[in-house]
Coordinates of C-alpha atoms and ligand atoms in Angstrom, one line a residue:
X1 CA 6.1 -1.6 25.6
X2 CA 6.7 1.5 23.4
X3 CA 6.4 1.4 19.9
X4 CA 7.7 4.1 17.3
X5 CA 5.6 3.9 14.3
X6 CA 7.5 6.1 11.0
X7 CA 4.6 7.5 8.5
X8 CA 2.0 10.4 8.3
X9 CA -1.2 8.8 6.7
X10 CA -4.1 6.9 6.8
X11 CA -2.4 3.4 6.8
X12 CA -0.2 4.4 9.6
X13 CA -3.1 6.1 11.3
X14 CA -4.6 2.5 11.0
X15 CA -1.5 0.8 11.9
X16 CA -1.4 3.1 15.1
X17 CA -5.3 2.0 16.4
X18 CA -4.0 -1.5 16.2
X19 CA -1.0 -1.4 17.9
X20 CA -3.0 0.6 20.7
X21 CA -5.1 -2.0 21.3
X22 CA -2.8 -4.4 22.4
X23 CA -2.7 -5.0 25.9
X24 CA 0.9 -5.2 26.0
X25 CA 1.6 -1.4 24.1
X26 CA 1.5 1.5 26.7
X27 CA 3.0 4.1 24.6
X28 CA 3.2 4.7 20.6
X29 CA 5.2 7.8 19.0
X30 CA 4.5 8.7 15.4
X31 CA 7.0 10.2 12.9
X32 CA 5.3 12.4 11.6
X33 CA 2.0 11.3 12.2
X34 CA -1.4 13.5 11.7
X35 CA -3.8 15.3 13.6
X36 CA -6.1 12.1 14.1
X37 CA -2.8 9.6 14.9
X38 CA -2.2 12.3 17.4
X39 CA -5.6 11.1 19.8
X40 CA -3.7 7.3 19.9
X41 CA 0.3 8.4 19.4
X42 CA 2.2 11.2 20.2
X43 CA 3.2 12.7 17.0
X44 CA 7.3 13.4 16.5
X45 CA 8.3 16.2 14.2
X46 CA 10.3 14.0 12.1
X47 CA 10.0 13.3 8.5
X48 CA 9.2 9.8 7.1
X49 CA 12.7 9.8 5.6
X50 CA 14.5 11.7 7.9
X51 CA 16.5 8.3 8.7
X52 CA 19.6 10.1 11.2
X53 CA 16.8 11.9 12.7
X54 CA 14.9 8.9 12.9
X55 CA 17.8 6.5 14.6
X56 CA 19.1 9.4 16.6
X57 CA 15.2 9.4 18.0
X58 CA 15.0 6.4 19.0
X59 CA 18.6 6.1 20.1
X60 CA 17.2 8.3 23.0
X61 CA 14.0 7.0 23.7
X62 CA 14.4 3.8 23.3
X63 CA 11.6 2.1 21.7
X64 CA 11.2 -1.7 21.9
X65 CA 10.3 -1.7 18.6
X66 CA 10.2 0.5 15.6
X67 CA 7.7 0.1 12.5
X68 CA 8.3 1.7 9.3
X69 CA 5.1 1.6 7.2
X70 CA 5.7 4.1 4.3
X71 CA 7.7 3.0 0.9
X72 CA 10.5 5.7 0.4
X73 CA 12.4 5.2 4.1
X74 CA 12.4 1.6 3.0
X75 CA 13.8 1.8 0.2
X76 CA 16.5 4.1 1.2
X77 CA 17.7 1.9 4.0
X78 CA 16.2 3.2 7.3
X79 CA 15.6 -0.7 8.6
X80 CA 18.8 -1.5 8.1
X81 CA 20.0 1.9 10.1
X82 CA 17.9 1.0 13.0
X83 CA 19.1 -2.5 13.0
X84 CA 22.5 -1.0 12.8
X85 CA 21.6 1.1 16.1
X86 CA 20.6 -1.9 17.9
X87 CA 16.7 -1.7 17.4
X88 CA 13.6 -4.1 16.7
X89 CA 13.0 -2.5 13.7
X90 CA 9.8 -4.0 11.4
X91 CA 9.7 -4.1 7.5
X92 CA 12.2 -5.1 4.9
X93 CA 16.0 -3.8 4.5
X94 CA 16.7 -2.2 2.0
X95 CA 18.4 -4.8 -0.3
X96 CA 14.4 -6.5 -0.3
X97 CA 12.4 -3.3 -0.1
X98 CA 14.2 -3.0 -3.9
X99 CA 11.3 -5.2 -4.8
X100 CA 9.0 -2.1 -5.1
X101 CA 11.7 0.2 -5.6
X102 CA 12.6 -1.0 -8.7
X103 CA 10.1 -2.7 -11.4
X104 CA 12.9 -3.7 -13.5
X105 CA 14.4 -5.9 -10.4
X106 CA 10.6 -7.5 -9.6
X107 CA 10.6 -8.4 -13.4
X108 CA 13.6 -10.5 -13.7
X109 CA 13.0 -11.8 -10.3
X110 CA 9.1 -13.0 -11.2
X111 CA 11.4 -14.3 -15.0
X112 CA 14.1 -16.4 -13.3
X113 CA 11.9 -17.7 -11.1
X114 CA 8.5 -18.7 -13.2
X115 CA 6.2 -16.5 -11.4
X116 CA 3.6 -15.8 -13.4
X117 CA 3.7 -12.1 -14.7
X118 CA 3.2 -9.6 -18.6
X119 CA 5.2 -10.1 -20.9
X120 CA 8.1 -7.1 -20.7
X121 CA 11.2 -5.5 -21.7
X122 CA 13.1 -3.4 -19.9
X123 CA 14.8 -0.2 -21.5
X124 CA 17.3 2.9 -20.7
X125 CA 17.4 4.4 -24.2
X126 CA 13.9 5.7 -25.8
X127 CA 14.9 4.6 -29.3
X128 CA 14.9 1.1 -28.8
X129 CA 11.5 1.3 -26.3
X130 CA 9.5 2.8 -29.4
X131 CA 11.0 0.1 -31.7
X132 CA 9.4 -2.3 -29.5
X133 CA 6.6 -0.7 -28.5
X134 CA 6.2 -0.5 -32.6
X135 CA 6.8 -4.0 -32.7
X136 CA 4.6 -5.5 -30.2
X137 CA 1.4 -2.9 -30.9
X138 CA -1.1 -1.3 -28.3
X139 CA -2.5 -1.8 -25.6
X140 CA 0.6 -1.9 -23.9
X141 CA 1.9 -0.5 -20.5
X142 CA 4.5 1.8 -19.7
X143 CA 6.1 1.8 -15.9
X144 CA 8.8 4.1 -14.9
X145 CA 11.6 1.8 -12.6
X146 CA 11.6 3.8 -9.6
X147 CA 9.2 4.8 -7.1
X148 CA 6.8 7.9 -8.6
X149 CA 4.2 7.9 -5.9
X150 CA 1.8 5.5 -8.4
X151 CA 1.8 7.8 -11.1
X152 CA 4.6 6.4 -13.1
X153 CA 2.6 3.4 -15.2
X154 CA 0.6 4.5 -18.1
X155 CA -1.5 2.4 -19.3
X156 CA -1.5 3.0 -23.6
X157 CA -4.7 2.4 -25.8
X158 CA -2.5 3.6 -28.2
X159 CA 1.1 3.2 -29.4
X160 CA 1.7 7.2 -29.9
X161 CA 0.2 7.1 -25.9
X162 CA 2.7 4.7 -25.3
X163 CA 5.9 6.4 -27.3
X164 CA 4.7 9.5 -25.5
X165 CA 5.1 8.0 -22.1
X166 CA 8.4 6.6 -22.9
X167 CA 9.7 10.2 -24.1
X168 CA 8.2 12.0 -20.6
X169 CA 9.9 9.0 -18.6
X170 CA 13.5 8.8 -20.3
X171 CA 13.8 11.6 -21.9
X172 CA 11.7 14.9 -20.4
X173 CA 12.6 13.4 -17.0
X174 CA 8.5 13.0 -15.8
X175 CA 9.4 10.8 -12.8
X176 CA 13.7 12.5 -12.0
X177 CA 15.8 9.1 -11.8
X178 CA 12.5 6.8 -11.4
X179 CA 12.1 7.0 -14.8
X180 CA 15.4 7.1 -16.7
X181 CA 14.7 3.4 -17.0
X182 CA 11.3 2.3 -18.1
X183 CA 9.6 -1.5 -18.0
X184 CA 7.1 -2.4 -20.9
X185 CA 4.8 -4.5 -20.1
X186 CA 2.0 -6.6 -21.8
X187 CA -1.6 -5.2 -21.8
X188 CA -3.2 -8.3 -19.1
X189 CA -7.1 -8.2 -18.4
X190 CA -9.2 -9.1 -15.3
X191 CA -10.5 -8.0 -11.8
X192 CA -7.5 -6.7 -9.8
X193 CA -6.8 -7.9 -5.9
X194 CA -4.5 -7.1 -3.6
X195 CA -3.4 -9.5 -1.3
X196 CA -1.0 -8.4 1.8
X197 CA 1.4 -10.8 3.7
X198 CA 3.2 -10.7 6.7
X199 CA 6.7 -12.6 5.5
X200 CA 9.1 -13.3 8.7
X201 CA 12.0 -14.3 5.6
X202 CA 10.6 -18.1 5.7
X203 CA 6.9 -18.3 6.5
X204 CA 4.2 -16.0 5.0
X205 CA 1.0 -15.7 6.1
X206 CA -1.5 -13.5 4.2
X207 CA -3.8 -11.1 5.4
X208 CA -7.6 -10.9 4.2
X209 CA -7.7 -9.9 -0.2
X210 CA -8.7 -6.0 -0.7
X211 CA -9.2 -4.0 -3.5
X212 CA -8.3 -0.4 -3.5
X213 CA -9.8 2.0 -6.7
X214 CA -6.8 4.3 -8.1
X215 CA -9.0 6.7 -10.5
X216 CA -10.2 10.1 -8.9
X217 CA -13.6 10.1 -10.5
X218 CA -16.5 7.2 -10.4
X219 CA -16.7 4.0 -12.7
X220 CA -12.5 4.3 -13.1
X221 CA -12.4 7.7 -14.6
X222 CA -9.8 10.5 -14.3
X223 CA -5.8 10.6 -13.6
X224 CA -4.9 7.5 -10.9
X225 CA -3.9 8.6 -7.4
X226 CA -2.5 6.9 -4.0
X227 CA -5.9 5.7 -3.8
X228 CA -9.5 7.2 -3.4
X229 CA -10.9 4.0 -1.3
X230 CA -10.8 0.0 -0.7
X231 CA -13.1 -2.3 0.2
X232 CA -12.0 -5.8 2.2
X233 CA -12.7 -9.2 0.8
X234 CA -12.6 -9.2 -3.0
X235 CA -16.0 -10.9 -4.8
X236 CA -13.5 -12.1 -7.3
X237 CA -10.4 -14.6 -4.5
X238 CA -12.4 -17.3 -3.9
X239 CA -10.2 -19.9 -2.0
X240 CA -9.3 -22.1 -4.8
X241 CA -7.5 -18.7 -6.6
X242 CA -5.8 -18.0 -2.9
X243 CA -4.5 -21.8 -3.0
X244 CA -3.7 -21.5 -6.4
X245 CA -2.0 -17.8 -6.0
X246 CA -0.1 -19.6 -2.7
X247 CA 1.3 -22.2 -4.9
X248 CA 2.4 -20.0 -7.7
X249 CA 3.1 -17.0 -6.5
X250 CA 3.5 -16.0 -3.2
X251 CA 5.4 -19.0 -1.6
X252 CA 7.6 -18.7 -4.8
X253 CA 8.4 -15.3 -4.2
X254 CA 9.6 -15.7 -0.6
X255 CA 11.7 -18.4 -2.1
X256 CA 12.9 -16.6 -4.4
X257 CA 14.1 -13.8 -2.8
X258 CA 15.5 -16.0 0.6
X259 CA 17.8 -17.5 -2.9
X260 CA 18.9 -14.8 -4.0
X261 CA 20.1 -13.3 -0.5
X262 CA 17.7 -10.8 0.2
X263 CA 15.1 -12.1 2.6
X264 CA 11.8 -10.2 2.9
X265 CA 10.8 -9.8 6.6
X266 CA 7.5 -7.3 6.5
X267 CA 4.7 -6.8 5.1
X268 CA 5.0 -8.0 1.4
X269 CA 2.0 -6.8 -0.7
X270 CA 0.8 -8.6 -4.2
X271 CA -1.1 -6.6 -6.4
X272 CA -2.6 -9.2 -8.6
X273 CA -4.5 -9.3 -11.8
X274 CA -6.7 -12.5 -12.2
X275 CA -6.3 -13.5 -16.2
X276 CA -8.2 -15.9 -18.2
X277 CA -4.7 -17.6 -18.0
X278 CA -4.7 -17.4 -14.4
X279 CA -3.8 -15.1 -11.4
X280 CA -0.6 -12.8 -12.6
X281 CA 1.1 -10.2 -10.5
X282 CA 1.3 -6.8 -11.8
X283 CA 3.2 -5.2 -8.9
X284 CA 5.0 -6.0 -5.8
X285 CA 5.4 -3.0 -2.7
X286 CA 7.2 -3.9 0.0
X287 CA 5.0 -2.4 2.6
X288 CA 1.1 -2.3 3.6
X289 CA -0.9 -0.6 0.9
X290 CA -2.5 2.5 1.5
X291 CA -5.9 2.9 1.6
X292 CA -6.4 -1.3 1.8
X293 CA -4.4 -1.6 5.2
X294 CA -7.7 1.0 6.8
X295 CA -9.8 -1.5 5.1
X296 CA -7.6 -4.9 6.4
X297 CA -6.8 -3.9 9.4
X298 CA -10.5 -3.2 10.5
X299 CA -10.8 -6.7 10.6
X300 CA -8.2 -7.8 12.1
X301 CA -8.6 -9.8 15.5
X302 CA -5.2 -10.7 16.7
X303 CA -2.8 -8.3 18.2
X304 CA -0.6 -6.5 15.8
X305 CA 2.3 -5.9 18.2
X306 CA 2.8 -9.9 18.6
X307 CA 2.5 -10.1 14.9
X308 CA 5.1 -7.7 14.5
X309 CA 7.7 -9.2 16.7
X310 CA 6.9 -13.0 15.5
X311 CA 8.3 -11.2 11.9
X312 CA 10.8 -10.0 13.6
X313 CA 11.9 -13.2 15.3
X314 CA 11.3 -15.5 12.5
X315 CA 8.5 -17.1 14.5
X316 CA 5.7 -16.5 12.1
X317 CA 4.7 -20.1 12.1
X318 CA 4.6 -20.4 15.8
X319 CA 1.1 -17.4 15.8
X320 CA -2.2 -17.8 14.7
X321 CA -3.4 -14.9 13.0
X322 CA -7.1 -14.0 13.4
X323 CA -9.6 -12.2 11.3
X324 CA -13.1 -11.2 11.4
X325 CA -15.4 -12.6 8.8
X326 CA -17.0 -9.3 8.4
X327 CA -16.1 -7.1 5.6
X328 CA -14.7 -3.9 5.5
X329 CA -15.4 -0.3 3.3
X330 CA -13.1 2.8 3.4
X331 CA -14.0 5.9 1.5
X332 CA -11.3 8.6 0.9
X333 CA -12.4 11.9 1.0
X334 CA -9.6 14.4 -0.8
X335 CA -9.0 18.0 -1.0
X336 CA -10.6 19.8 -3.7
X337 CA -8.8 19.8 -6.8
X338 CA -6.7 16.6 -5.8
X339 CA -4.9 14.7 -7.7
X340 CA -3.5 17.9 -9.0
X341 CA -2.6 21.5 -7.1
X342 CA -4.9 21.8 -4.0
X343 CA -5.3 24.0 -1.3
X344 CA -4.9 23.1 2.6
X345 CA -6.3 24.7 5.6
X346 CA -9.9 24.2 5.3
X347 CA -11.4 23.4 8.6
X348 CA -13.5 19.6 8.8
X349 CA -16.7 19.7 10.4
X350 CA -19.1 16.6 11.5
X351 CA -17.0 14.2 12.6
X352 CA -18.8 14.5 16.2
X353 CA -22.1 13.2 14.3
X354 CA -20.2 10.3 12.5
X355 CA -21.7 6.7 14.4
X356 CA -21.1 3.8 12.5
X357 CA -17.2 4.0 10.7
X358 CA -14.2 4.7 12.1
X359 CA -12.6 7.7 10.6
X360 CA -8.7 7.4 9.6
X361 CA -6.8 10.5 9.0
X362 CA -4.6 10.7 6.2
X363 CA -3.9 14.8 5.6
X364 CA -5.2 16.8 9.1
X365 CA -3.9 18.5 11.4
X366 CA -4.4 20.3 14.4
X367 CA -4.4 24.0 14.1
X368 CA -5.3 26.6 16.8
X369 CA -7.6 23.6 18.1
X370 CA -9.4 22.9 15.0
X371 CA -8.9 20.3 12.9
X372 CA -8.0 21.4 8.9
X373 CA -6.8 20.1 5.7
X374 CA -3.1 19.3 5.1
X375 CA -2.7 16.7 2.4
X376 CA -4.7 15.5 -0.8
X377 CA -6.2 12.6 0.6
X378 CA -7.7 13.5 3.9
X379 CA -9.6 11.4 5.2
X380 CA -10.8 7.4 5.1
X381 CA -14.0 6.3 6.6
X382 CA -14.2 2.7 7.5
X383 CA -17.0 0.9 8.1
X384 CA -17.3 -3.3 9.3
X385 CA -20.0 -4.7 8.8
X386 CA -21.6 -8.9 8.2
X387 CA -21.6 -7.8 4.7
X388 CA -20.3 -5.2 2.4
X389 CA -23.2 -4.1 1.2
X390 CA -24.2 -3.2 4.3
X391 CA -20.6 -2.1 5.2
X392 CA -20.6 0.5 2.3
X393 CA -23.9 2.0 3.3
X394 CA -22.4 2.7 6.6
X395 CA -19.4 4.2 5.5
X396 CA -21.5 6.6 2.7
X397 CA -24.0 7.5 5.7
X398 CA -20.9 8.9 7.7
X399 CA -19.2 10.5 4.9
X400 CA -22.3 12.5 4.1
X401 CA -22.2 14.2 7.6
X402 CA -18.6 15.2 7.2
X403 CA -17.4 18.1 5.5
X404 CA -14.8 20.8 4.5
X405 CA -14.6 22.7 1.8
X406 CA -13.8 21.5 -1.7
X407 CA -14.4 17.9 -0.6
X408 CA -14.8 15.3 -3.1
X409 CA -14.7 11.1 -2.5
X410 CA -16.1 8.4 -5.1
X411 CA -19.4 7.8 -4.7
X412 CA -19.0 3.8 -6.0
X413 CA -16.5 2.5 -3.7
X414 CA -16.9 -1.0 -3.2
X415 CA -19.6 -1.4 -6.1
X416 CA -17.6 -1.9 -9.1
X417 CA -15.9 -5.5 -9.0
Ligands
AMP1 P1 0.9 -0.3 -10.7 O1 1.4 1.0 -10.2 O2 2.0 -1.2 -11.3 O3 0.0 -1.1 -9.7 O4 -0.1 0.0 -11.9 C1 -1.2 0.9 -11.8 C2 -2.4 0.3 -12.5 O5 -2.1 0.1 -13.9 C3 -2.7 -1.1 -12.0 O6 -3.5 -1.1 -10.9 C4 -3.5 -1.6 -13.2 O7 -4.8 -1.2 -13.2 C5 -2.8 -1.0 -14.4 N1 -1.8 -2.0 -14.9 C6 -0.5 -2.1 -14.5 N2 0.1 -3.1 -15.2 C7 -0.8 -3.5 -16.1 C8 -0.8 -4.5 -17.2 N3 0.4 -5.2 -17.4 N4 -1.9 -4.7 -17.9 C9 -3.0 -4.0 -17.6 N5 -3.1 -3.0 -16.7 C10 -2.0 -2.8 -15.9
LIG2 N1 -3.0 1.4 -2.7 C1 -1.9 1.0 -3.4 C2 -0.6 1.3 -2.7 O1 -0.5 1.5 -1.5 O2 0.4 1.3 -3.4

């Protein structure tokens, strides 16, 4: 079977190694892919969004089934443009990928249907968001509607924080149309989790918890980014939270949005905040997370292309998904100067000496035969291991013997709860 997996990064790069080991998968294309996708897929020069391109593609080669991982050819529609071609295409259309695309849309969802969530308010005019933000007091949280890459929530110790981020969003125009609507949201305390599902519209069935660390610099400091690493299970989902999170939250969710005429068929991904008052969800995306799925998907044991199409068939209750009981570490390593301006083209040395992780790319490519820099977040190395202790030593072993200028990773990935 050939598969046609849409994305560039590290998840896709992950999503890519799984797919290649199933038996039944003899060839995978990637659009765009990277240089280290490019040793299991052969890489299409095709952007993530480019959806004509990507229809007319597989219009002519013919995949038996197409995956789009990556949040922005979601939300514009490309499912539902493959579909339209005739295609096995995975992950949501775009009337349910509107579930990450717009916050404002997940909020009344989670309020009509009782599933437990902050406080919030939604507003379009800046006036009446610093009236309320005046009127409720800090901490409070400020999230532009649209998709901004994960840099559109601010989370204000302050109210003149807050009122500033509601004047960038609406008014200075910080995040183009993501932000001309912003959702305030109640300040909520607690270890974070992610939890990712597969959803086939009905049935949901949820992958192993994760935990990914957003801040740049060690112990949570410094602007947050797509990610600098994620560690597989969380300390904190023991299984009397997953029942309870099952009960209130996911299997609601489904529900609701199977009610409201937009099923979810994908990977549906709850990024959840566990409150003295209980588990709460403080985002939905309506894809695998980046860096968790490197983490995840190291330990999965089923295969990923009979996942994919039981989604795709409705049939999710008819598999049995398996998964390792080991843990699983990924350190990013990012370009120098990352989150902000960097610079691209440095060669990476030492991955020949790397033993015990399996490297994902996320920004490489090939270039005159060497492999360079070409995005902020280059690399993720993944170890397994019985525990993660031992699972984060590995990975830090192997990131030591890697290097290209300017590098720069967290050096507590995994440690902080
Ligand atoms: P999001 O992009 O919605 O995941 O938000 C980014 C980060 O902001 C989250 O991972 C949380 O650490 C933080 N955050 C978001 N919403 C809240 C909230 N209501 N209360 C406290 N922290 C939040
Ligand atoms: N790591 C969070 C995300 O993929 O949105």
């Amino acid at each position: 079977m050939k598969v046609l997996v849409i994305g560039g990064g590290g998840r896709e790069h992950a999503i890519c190694v799984a797919l290649s080991k199933s038996p039944k998968v003899d060839h995978i294309w990637c659009a765009p892919g990277n240089g280290g996708i490019a040793s299991v897929a052969e890489c299409i020069d095709l952007k993530a969004t480019d959806i004509e391109g990507v229809v007319a593609f597989a219009k002519a080669n013919k995949p038996d089934l197409v995956m789009v991982a990556p949040d922005d050819p979601l939300a514009l529609g490309m499912v539902d443009a493959l579909e339209e071609a005739g295609m096995r295409a995975f992950g949501p259309r775009k009337n349910a990928a509107v579930i990450e695309g717009s916050k404002s849309f997940a909020k009344d969802l989670m309020q009509k249907y009782h599933i437990p969530t902050a406080g919030y308010a939604v507003f379009e005019n800046s006036a009446d968001a610093i009236a309320y933000i005046k009127a409720q007091g800090a901490p409070i949280v400020v999230k532009a509607d649209g998709l901004a890459l994960g840099k559109g929530v601010t989370v204000a110790e302050t109210e003149e924080e807050a009122i500033d981020a509601v004047k960038d969003a609406i008014d200075g125009g910080a995040f183009g149309g993501a932000g001309a609507r912003v959702v305030i949201e109640e300040f909520l305390t607690g270890p974070e989790v992610s939890v990712l599902a597969f959803v086939d519209g009905k049935t949901l069935k949820t992958m192993p918890s994760a935990q990914d660390h957003k801040r740049v610099y060690d112990h949570d400091k410094g602007p947050n980014t797509g990610g600098m690493g994620a560690f597989s299970p969380s300390r904190f989902y023991t299984e009397e939270i997953a029942a309870q999170c099952m009960e209130t939250i996911f299997k609601p969710t489904v529900e609701a949005m199977a009610k409201e005429g937009r099923p979810f068929k994908g990977v549906l991904y709850f990024g959840l905040m566990l409150t003295p008052k209980g588990p709460k969800v403080i985002e939905y995306n309506a894809r695998f997370g980046d860096p968790e799925t490197q983490a995840v998907l190291s330990r999965l044991d089923s295969d990923l292309y009979d996942i994919f199409n039981a989604v795709i068939d409705e049939k999710l209750d008819e598999i049995d998904i398996k998964w390792s009981d080991s843990a699983a570490c990924c350190v990013c390593m990012a370009s120098g100067g990352y989150p902000k301006a960097y610079e691209k083209g440095k060669k990476i040395d030492g991955l020949d000496a790397v033993r015990d992780s399996f490297v994902y790319h996320a920004g490489t490519k090939l270039q005159n035969g060497d492999l360079v820099t070409s995005g902020g977040r280059v690399l993720g190395v993944t170890a397994v291991a019985p525990t993660l202790d031992e699972a984060i030593v590995k990975a830090y072993a192997d990131v030591k013997k890697i290097h290209f200028d300017g590098a720069h990773y967290r050096t507590d990935i995994g440690v902080k709860p």
